[in-house]
PDB file of C-alpha atoms in Angstrom:
ATOM      1  CA  UNK A 764     131.861 169.319 109.727  1.00  0.00           C
ATOM      2  CA  UNK A 765     128.094 169.659 110.126  1.00  0.00           C
ATOM      3  CA  UNK A 766     125.645 172.390 109.175  1.00  0.00           C
ATOM      4  CA  UNK A 767     123.935 172.236 112.558  1.00  0.00           C
ATOM      5  CA  UNK A 768     125.454 173.364 115.854  1.00  0.00           C
ATOM      6  CA  UNK A 769     126.529 170.692 118.326  1.00  0.00           C
ATOM      7  CA  UNK A 770     125.130 171.352 121.771  1.00  0.00           C
ATOM      8  CA  UNK A 771     123.610 169.645 124.822  1.00  0.00           C
ATOM      9  CA  UNK A 772     120.219 169.611 126.622  1.00  0.00           C
ATOM     10  CA  UNK A 773     121.506 171.632 129.599  1.00  0.00           C
ATOM     11  CA  UNK A 774     122.110 174.549 127.239  1.00  0.00           C
ATOM     12  CA  UNK A 775     119.292 174.065 124.748  1.00  0.00           C
ATOM     13  CA  UNK A 776     116.442 172.970 127.030  1.00  0.00           C
ATOM     14  CA  UNK A 777     113.585 170.812 125.775  1.00  0.00           C
ATOM     15  CA  UNK A 778     111.403 172.089 122.925  1.00  0.00           C
ATOM     16  CA  UNK A 779     107.734 171.018 122.798  1.00  0.00           C
ATOM     17  CA  UNK A 780     105.069 171.776 120.203  1.00  0.00           C
ATOM     18  CA  UNK A 781     101.309 171.271 120.417  1.00  0.00           C
ATOM     19  CA  UNK A 782      98.000 171.827 118.611  1.00  0.00           C
ATOM     20  CA  UNK A 783      99.444 170.620 115.335  1.00  0.00           C
ATOM     21  CA  UNK A 784      98.035 171.407 111.912  1.00  0.00           C
ATOM     22  CA  UNK A 785      98.294 168.223 109.856  1.00  0.00           C
ATOM     23  CA  UNK A 786      97.973 166.942 106.305  1.00  0.00           C
ATOM     24  CA  UNK A 787      98.061 163.225 105.473  1.00  0.00           C
ATOM     25  CA  UNK A 788      98.893 162.605 101.821  1.00  0.00           C
ATOM     26  CA  UNK A 789      99.604 159.677  99.518  1.00  0.00           C
ATOM     27  CA  UNK A 790     101.093 161.009  96.303  1.00  0.00           C
ATOM     28  CA  UNK A 791     103.565 160.223  93.551  1.00  0.00           C
ATOM     29  CA  UNK A 792     107.202 161.228  93.191  1.00  0.00           C
ATOM     30  CA  UNK A 793     106.476 163.908  90.587  1.00  0.00           C
ATOM     31  CA  UNK A 794     103.976 165.515  92.941  1.00  0.00           C
ATOM     32  CA  UNK A 795     106.558 165.571  95.751  1.00  0.00           C
ATOM     33  CA  UNK A 796     109.078 167.049  93.300  1.00  0.00           C
ATOM     34  CA  UNK A 797     106.720 169.936  92.627  1.00  0.00           C
ATOM     35  CA  UNK A 798     106.401 170.503  96.371  1.00  0.00           C
ATOM     36  CA  UNK A 799     110.191 170.565  96.762  1.00  0.00           C
ATOM     37  CA  UNK A 800     110.440 173.141  93.971  1.00  0.00           C
ATOM     38  CA  UNK A 801     108.112 175.389  95.985  1.00  0.00           C
ATOM     39  CA  UNK A 802     110.063 174.924  99.222  1.00  0.00           C
ATOM     40  CA  UNK A 803     113.591 175.640  97.954  1.00  0.00           C
ATOM     41  CA  UNK A 804     115.984 176.413  99.476  1.00  0.00           C
ATOM     42  CA  UNK A 805     115.450 174.040 102.399  1.00  0.00           C
ATOM     43  CA  UNK A 806     117.116 171.196 104.299  1.00  0.00           C
ATOM     44  CA  UNK A 807     115.865 167.740 105.290  1.00  0.00           C
ATOM     45  CA  UNK A 808     117.216 166.324 108.543  1.00  0.00           C
ATOM     46  CA  UNK A 809     116.292 162.872 109.926  1.00  0.00           C
ATOM     47  CA  UNK A 810     114.782 162.858 113.418  1.00  0.00           C
ATOM     48  CA  UNK A 811     115.009 159.150 114.158  1.00  0.00           C
ATOM     49  CA  UNK A 812     118.038 157.131 115.162  1.00  0.00           C
ATOM     50  CA  UNK A 813     121.704 158.004 115.446  1.00  0.00           C
ATOM     51  CA  UNK A 814     122.912 159.913 112.384  1.00  0.00           C
ATOM     52  CA  UNK A 815     126.042 161.587 111.045  1.00  0.00           C
ATOM     53  CA  UNK A 816     124.531 165.055 111.428  1.00  0.00           C
ATOM     54  CA  UNK A 817     124.218 165.777 107.722  1.00  0.00           C
ATOM     55  CA  UNK A 818     120.986 166.511 105.857  1.00  0.00           C
ATOM     56  CA  UNK A 819     119.295 164.019 103.563  1.00  0.00           C
ATOM     57  CA  UNK A 820     119.611 165.110  99.955  1.00  0.00           C
ATOM     58  CA  UNK A 821     116.384 165.832  98.108  1.00  0.00           C
ATOM     59  CA  UNK A 822     117.266 163.200  95.514  1.00  0.00           C
ATOM     60  CA  UNK A 823     117.899 160.461  98.090  1.00  0.00           C
ATOM     61  CA  UNK A 824     114.616 161.295  99.780  1.00  0.00           C
ATOM     62  CA  UNK A 825     112.781 161.100  96.449  1.00  0.00           C
ATOM     63  CA  UNK A 826     114.443 157.808  95.501  1.00  0.00           C
ATOM     64  CA  UNK A 827     113.401 156.244  98.801  1.00  0.00           C
ATOM     65  CA  UNK A 828     109.858 157.566  98.586  1.00  0.00           C
ATOM     66  CA  UNK A 829     109.551 156.472  94.950  1.00  0.00           C
ATOM     67  CA  UNK A 830     110.459 152.915  95.996  1.00  0.00           C
ATOM     68  CA  UNK A 831     107.516 152.926  98.402  1.00  0.00           C
ATOM     69  CA  UNK A 832     105.103 153.988  95.673  1.00  0.00           C
ATOM     70  CA  UNK A 833     106.546 151.545  93.115  1.00  0.00           C
ATOM     71  CA  UNK A 834     105.886 148.762  95.600  1.00  0.00           C
ATOM     72  CA  UNK A 835     102.266 149.803  96.078  1.00  0.00           C
ATOM     73  CA  UNK A 836     101.706 149.771  92.322  1.00  0.00           C
ATOM     74  CA  UNK A 837     102.945 146.160  92.305  1.00  0.00           C
ATOM     75  CA  UNK A 838     100.777 145.193  95.275  1.00  0.00           C
ATOM     76  CA  UNK A 839     103.519 145.411  97.919  1.00  0.00           C
ATOM     77  CA  UNK A 840     103.487 147.454 101.119  1.00  0.00           C
ATOM     78  CA  UNK A 841     106.769 149.113 102.215  1.00  0.00           C
ATOM     79  CA  UNK A 842     108.539 147.133 104.922  1.00  0.00           C
ATOM     80  CA  UNK A 843     109.180 148.728 108.308  1.00  0.00           C
ATOM     81  CA  UNK A 844     112.936 148.778 107.726  1.00  0.00           C
ATOM     82  CA  UNK A 845     112.398 150.772 104.514  1.00  0.00           C
ATOM     83  CA  UNK A 846     110.110 153.271 106.229  1.00  0.00           C
ATOM     84  CA  UNK A 847     112.630 153.805 109.020  1.00  0.00           C
ATOM     85  CA  UNK A 848     115.059 155.431 106.571  1.00  0.00           C
ATOM     86  CA  UNK A 849     112.874 158.538 106.571  1.00  0.00           C
ATOM     87  CA  UNK A 850     110.341 157.600 109.241  1.00  0.00           C
ATOM     88  CA  UNK A 851     110.441 161.147 110.615  1.00  0.00           C
ATOM     89  CA  UNK A 852     112.265 164.211 109.337  1.00  0.00           C
ATOM     90  CA  UNK A 853     112.386 167.964 109.842  1.00  0.00           C
ATOM     91  CA  UNK A 854     112.144 170.284 106.852  1.00  0.00           C
ATOM     92  CA  UNK A 855     113.670 173.662 107.590  1.00  0.00           C
ATOM     93  CA  UNK A 856     115.014 176.787 105.949  1.00  0.00           C
ATOM     94  CA  UNK A 857     116.475 177.987 109.252  1.00  0.00           C
ATOM     95  CA  UNK A 858     119.389 175.930 110.568  1.00  0.00           C
ATOM     96  CA  UNK A 859     118.955 177.524 113.996  1.00  0.00           C
ATOM     97  CA  UNK A 860     115.723 175.540 114.378  1.00  0.00           C
ATOM     98  CA  UNK A 861     117.693 172.311 114.922  1.00  0.00           C
ATOM     99  CA  UNK A 862     120.760 171.182 116.831  1.00  0.00           C
ATOM    100  CA  UNK A 863     122.834 168.036 117.332  1.00  0.00           C
ATOM    101  CA  UNK A 864     123.308 166.080 120.539  1.00  0.00           C
ATOM    102  CA  UNK A 865     126.489 164.037 120.391  1.00  0.00           C
ATOM    103  CA  UNK A 866     126.326 160.332 121.155  1.00  0.00           C
ATOM    104  CA  UNK A 867     129.919 159.402 122.090  1.00  0.00           C
ATOM    105  CA  UNK A 868     131.558 157.043 119.657  1.00  0.00           C
ATOM    106  CA  UNK A 869     128.539 156.656 117.368  1.00  0.00           C
ATOM    107  CA  UNK A 870     127.134 159.899 115.963  1.00  0.00           C
ATOM    108  CA  UNK A 871     124.407 162.404 116.742  1.00  0.00           C
ATOM    109  CA  UNK A 872     120.745 162.813 117.579  1.00  0.00           C
ATOM    110  CA  UNK A 873     118.951 165.640 115.766  1.00  0.00           C
ATOM    111  CA  UNK A 874     116.929 167.808 118.159  1.00  0.00           C
ATOM    112  CA  UNK A 875     114.387 170.550 117.518  1.00  0.00           C
ATOM    113  CA  UNK A 876     114.859 173.998 119.052  1.00  0.00           C
ATOM    114  CA  UNK A 877     112.129 175.940 117.268  1.00  0.00           C
ATOM    115  CA  UNK A 878     108.903 175.193 115.397  1.00  0.00           C
ATOM    116  CA  UNK A 879     109.517 173.768 111.955  1.00  0.00           C
ATOM    117  CA  UNK A 880     107.810 171.511 109.452  1.00  0.00           C
ATOM    118  CA  UNK A 881     107.675 167.873 110.579  1.00  0.00           C
ATOM    119  CA  UNK A 882     107.253 164.995 108.157  1.00  0.00           C
ATOM    120  CA  UNK A 883     106.440 161.384 109.120  1.00  0.00           C
ATOM    121  CA  UNK A 884     105.616 158.142 107.344  1.00  0.00           C
ATOM    122  CA  UNK A 885     101.839 157.743 107.633  1.00  0.00           C
ATOM    123  CA  UNK A 886      99.374 154.899 108.072  1.00  0.00           C
ATOM    124  CA  UNK A 887      95.691 155.043 108.941  1.00  0.00           C
ATOM    125  CA  UNK A 888      93.076 152.655 110.280  1.00  0.00           C
ATOM    126  CA  UNK A 889      89.345 152.303 109.723  1.00  0.00           C
ATOM    127  CA  UNK A 890      86.940 151.562 112.574  1.00  0.00           C
ATOM    128  CA  UNK A 891      83.869 149.558 111.596  1.00  0.00           C
ATOM    129  CA  UNK A 892      82.275 150.427 114.933  1.00  0.00           C
ATOM    130  CA  UNK A 893      81.974 154.162 114.288  1.00  0.00           C
ATOM    131  CA  UNK A 894      82.823 154.380 110.574  1.00  0.00           C
ATOM    132  CA  UNK A 895      85.814 156.655 111.117  1.00  0.00           C
ATOM    133  CA  UNK A 896      89.208 156.784 109.395  1.00  0.00           C
ATOM    134  CA  UNK A 897      91.946 157.534 111.939  1.00  0.00           C
ATOM    135  CA  UNK A 898      95.285 158.939 110.722  1.00  0.00           C
ATOM    136  CA  UNK A 899      98.655 157.960 112.209  1.00  0.00           C
ATOM    137  CA  UNK A 900      97.443 154.587 113.431  1.00  0.00           C
ATOM    138  CA  UNK A 901      99.799 151.662 113.876  1.00  0.00           C
ATOM    139  CA  UNK A 902      98.948 147.980 114.099  1.00  0.00           C
ATOM    140  CA  UNK A 903      98.050 144.928 112.057  1.00  0.00           C
ATOM    141  CA  UNK A 904      95.004 146.614 110.507  1.00  0.00           C
ATOM    142  CA  UNK A 905      96.732 149.880 109.611  1.00  0.00           C
ATOM    143  CA  UNK A 906      96.956 150.922 105.957  1.00  0.00           C
ATOM    144  CA  UNK A 907     100.081 152.623 104.622  1.00  0.00           C
ATOM    145  CA  UNK A 908      99.239 155.999 103.095  1.00  0.00           C
ATOM    146  CA  UNK A 909     102.317 158.044 102.277  1.00  0.00           C
ATOM    147  CA  UNK A 910     103.294 160.968 104.462  1.00  0.00           C
ATOM    148  CA  UNK A 911     102.011 163.268 107.169  1.00  0.00           C
ATOM    149  CA  UNK A 912     103.069 166.915 107.184  1.00  0.00           C
ATOM    150  CA  UNK A 913     102.530 168.750 110.462  1.00  0.00           C
ATOM    151  CA  UNK A 914     103.252 172.113 112.018  1.00  0.00           C
ATOM    152  CA  UNK A 915     102.506 173.316 115.580  1.00  0.00           C
ATOM    153  CA  UNK A 916     100.390 176.350 116.400  1.00  0.00           C
ATOM    154  CA  UNK A 917     101.687 176.584 119.980  1.00  0.00           C
ATOM    155  CA  UNK A 918     105.112 175.749 121.377  1.00  0.00           C
ATOM    156  CA  UNK A 919     106.989 175.928 124.643  1.00  0.00           C
ATOM    157  CA  UNK A 920     110.168 177.962 124.439  1.00  0.00           C
ATOM    158  CA  UNK A 921     112.976 175.515 125.195  1.00  0.00           C
ATOM    159  CA  UNK A 922     114.863 177.974 127.410  1.00  0.00           C
ATOM    160  CA  UNK A 923     112.237 180.196 129.065  1.00  0.00           C
ATOM    161  CA  UNK A 924     109.477 177.516 129.189  1.00  0.00           C
ATOM    162  CA  UNK A 925     107.063 180.221 128.029  1.00  0.00           C
ATOM    163  CA  UNK A 926     104.122 179.126 125.870  1.00  0.00           C
ATOM    164  CA  UNK A 927     104.015 181.006 122.580  1.00  0.00           C
ATOM    165  CA  UNK A 928     101.838 181.103 119.506  1.00  0.00           C
ATOM    166  CA  UNK A 929     103.663 180.131 116.350  1.00  0.00           C
ATOM    167  CA  UNK A 930     103.929 182.458 113.401  1.00  0.00           C
ATOM    168  CA  UNK A 931     103.240 180.635 110.159  1.00  0.00           C
ATOM    169  CA  UNK A 932     106.377 179.947 108.167  1.00  0.00           C
ATOM    170  CA  UNK A 933     106.782 179.823 104.393  1.00  0.00           C
ATOM    171  CA  UNK A 934     107.391 176.068 104.390  1.00  0.00           C
ATOM    172  CA  UNK A 935     104.034 175.261 105.951  1.00  0.00           C
ATOM    173  CA  UNK A 936     102.112 177.770 103.846  1.00  0.00           C
ATOM    174  CA  UNK A 937     103.630 176.270 100.688  1.00  0.00           C
ATOM    175  CA  UNK A 938     102.630 172.770 101.830  1.00  0.00           C
ATOM    176  CA  UNK A 939      99.080 174.009 102.432  1.00  0.00           C
ATOM    177  CA  UNK A 940      98.863 175.446  98.895  1.00  0.00           C
ATOM    178  CA  UNK A 941     100.447 172.333  97.389  1.00  0.00           C
ATOM    179  CA  UNK A 942      97.953 170.068  99.160  1.00  0.00           C
ATOM    180  CA  UNK A 943      95.087 172.150  97.792  1.00  0.00           C
ATOM    181  CA  UNK A 944      96.408 172.135  94.223  1.00  0.00           C
ATOM    182  CA  UNK A 945      97.932 168.656  93.874  1.00  0.00           C
ATOM    183  CA  UNK A 946      95.673 166.414  95.993  1.00  0.00           C
ATOM    184  CA  UNK A 947      92.033 165.619  96.703  1.00  0.00           C
ATOM    185  CA  UNK A 948      90.143 164.503  99.769  1.00  0.00           C
ATOM    186  CA  UNK A 949      90.012 160.715  99.381  1.00  0.00           C
ATOM    187  CA  UNK A 950      86.524 159.376  98.522  1.00  0.00           C
ATOM    188  CA  UNK A 951      86.709 156.058 100.367  1.00  0.00           C
ATOM    189  CA  UNK A 952      83.999 153.450  99.857  1.00  0.00           C
ATOM    190  CA  UNK A 953      83.277 150.885 102.581  1.00  0.00           C
ATOM    191  CA  UNK A 954      80.611 148.377 101.608  1.00  0.00           C
ATOM    192  CA  UNK A 955      78.182 150.569  99.708  1.00  0.00           C
ATOM    193  CA  UNK A 956      78.859 153.673 101.786  1.00  0.00           C
ATOM    194  CA  UNK A 957      80.977 156.540 100.495  1.00  0.00           C
ATOM    195  CA  UNK A 958      83.001 158.312 103.180  1.00  0.00           C
ATOM    196  CA  UNK A 959      84.905 161.495 102.312  1.00  0.00           C
ATOM    197  CA  UNK A 960      87.972 161.765 104.525  1.00  0.00           C
ATOM    198  CA  UNK A 961      90.418 164.556 105.297  1.00  0.00           C
ATOM    199  CA  UNK A 962      93.143 162.067 104.311  1.00  0.00           C
ATOM    200  CA  UNK A 963      94.377 163.177 100.892  1.00  0.00           C
ATOM    201  CA  UNK A 964      95.300 161.417  97.651  1.00  0.00           C
ATOM    202  CA  UNK A 965      97.504 162.856  94.918  1.00  0.00           C
ATOM    203  CA  UNK A 966      95.627 163.448  91.676  1.00  0.00           C
ATOM    204  CA  UNK A 967      98.087 161.242  89.823  1.00  0.00           C
ATOM    205  CA  UNK A 968      97.372 158.273  92.104  1.00  0.00           C
ATOM    206  CA  UNK A 969      93.725 157.696  91.151  1.00  0.00           C
ATOM    207  CA  UNK A 970      94.716 155.677  88.075  1.00  0.00           C
ATOM    208  CA  UNK A 971      96.456 152.967  90.126  1.00  0.00           C
ATOM    209  CA  UNK A 972      95.250 153.261  93.736  1.00  0.00           C
ATOM    210  CA  UNK A 973      92.988 150.240  93.245  1.00  0.00           C
ATOM    211  CA  UNK A 974      96.167 148.123  93.338  1.00  0.00           C
ATOM    212  CA  UNK A 975      96.895 149.134  96.955  1.00  0.00           C
ATOM    213  CA  UNK A 976      97.063 145.702  98.616  1.00  0.00           C
ATOM    214  CA  UNK A 977      95.803 146.723 102.049  1.00  0.00           C
ATOM    215  CA  UNK A 978      92.581 148.365 100.878  1.00  0.00           C
ATOM    216  CA  UNK A 979      90.984 145.293  99.342  1.00  0.00           C
ATOM    217  CA  UNK A 980      91.840 143.120 102.315  1.00  0.00           C
ATOM    218  CA  UNK A 981      89.690 145.362 104.511  1.00  0.00           C
ATOM    219  CA  UNK A 982      86.866 145.811 102.033  1.00  0.00           C
ATOM    220  CA  UNK A 983      87.788 149.416 101.266  1.00  0.00           C
ATOM    221  CA  UNK A 984      87.911 150.951  97.807  1.00  0.00           C
ATOM    222  CA  UNK A 985      88.188 154.395  96.258  1.00  0.00           C
ATOM    223  CA  UNK A 986      85.120 155.850  94.552  1.00  0.00           C
ATOM    224  CA  UNK A 987      85.541 155.870  90.780  1.00  0.00           C
ATOM    225  CA  UNK A 988      88.658 153.667  90.801  1.00  0.00           C
TER     226      UNK A 988
END
């Protein structure tokens, strides 16, 4: 028995979102816990891989995320196989926003039907050529930096194919307020140059962020840390 309806693409169509509003944040478990308290009641559903169709519990999500942060504090970067456990997930208060596509003999794929809050594991890169930090970058030089929260401003109706503007939902507005209250724009330092980035850092992370193993290797530090 699943909370989401089981359906198929012929009936549901293909949902697409665009012009995403995004926040990239590295924070601690207690800061995520305070976000979850603001979002309740809500569900977390994985969007990668074949799953059993059930939501991820808040506690299991927090335990997994906490292991990532504990590793950073000890100078270790989360391995890809660890990140894949919650590599991408949908946060929703409306179960109609998602549906399940059955994969015979194995499980389900979780599909989106309506705009909802999307969460992804996040890494960024720094370009020495133009002095820019680029979120959601993958590769050997990428630096793990927590999570990205995103929400579309325009979407294509899965059934009518009509383009529509998205009404803001409580989940995204709460994330926006949480980001403002619990995090700061990260004051990166490269060489002797300070570069303020839109990439955020939880206020509780400034005491230990200097231990992040990937920053030092690329000559990047955090101002005041």
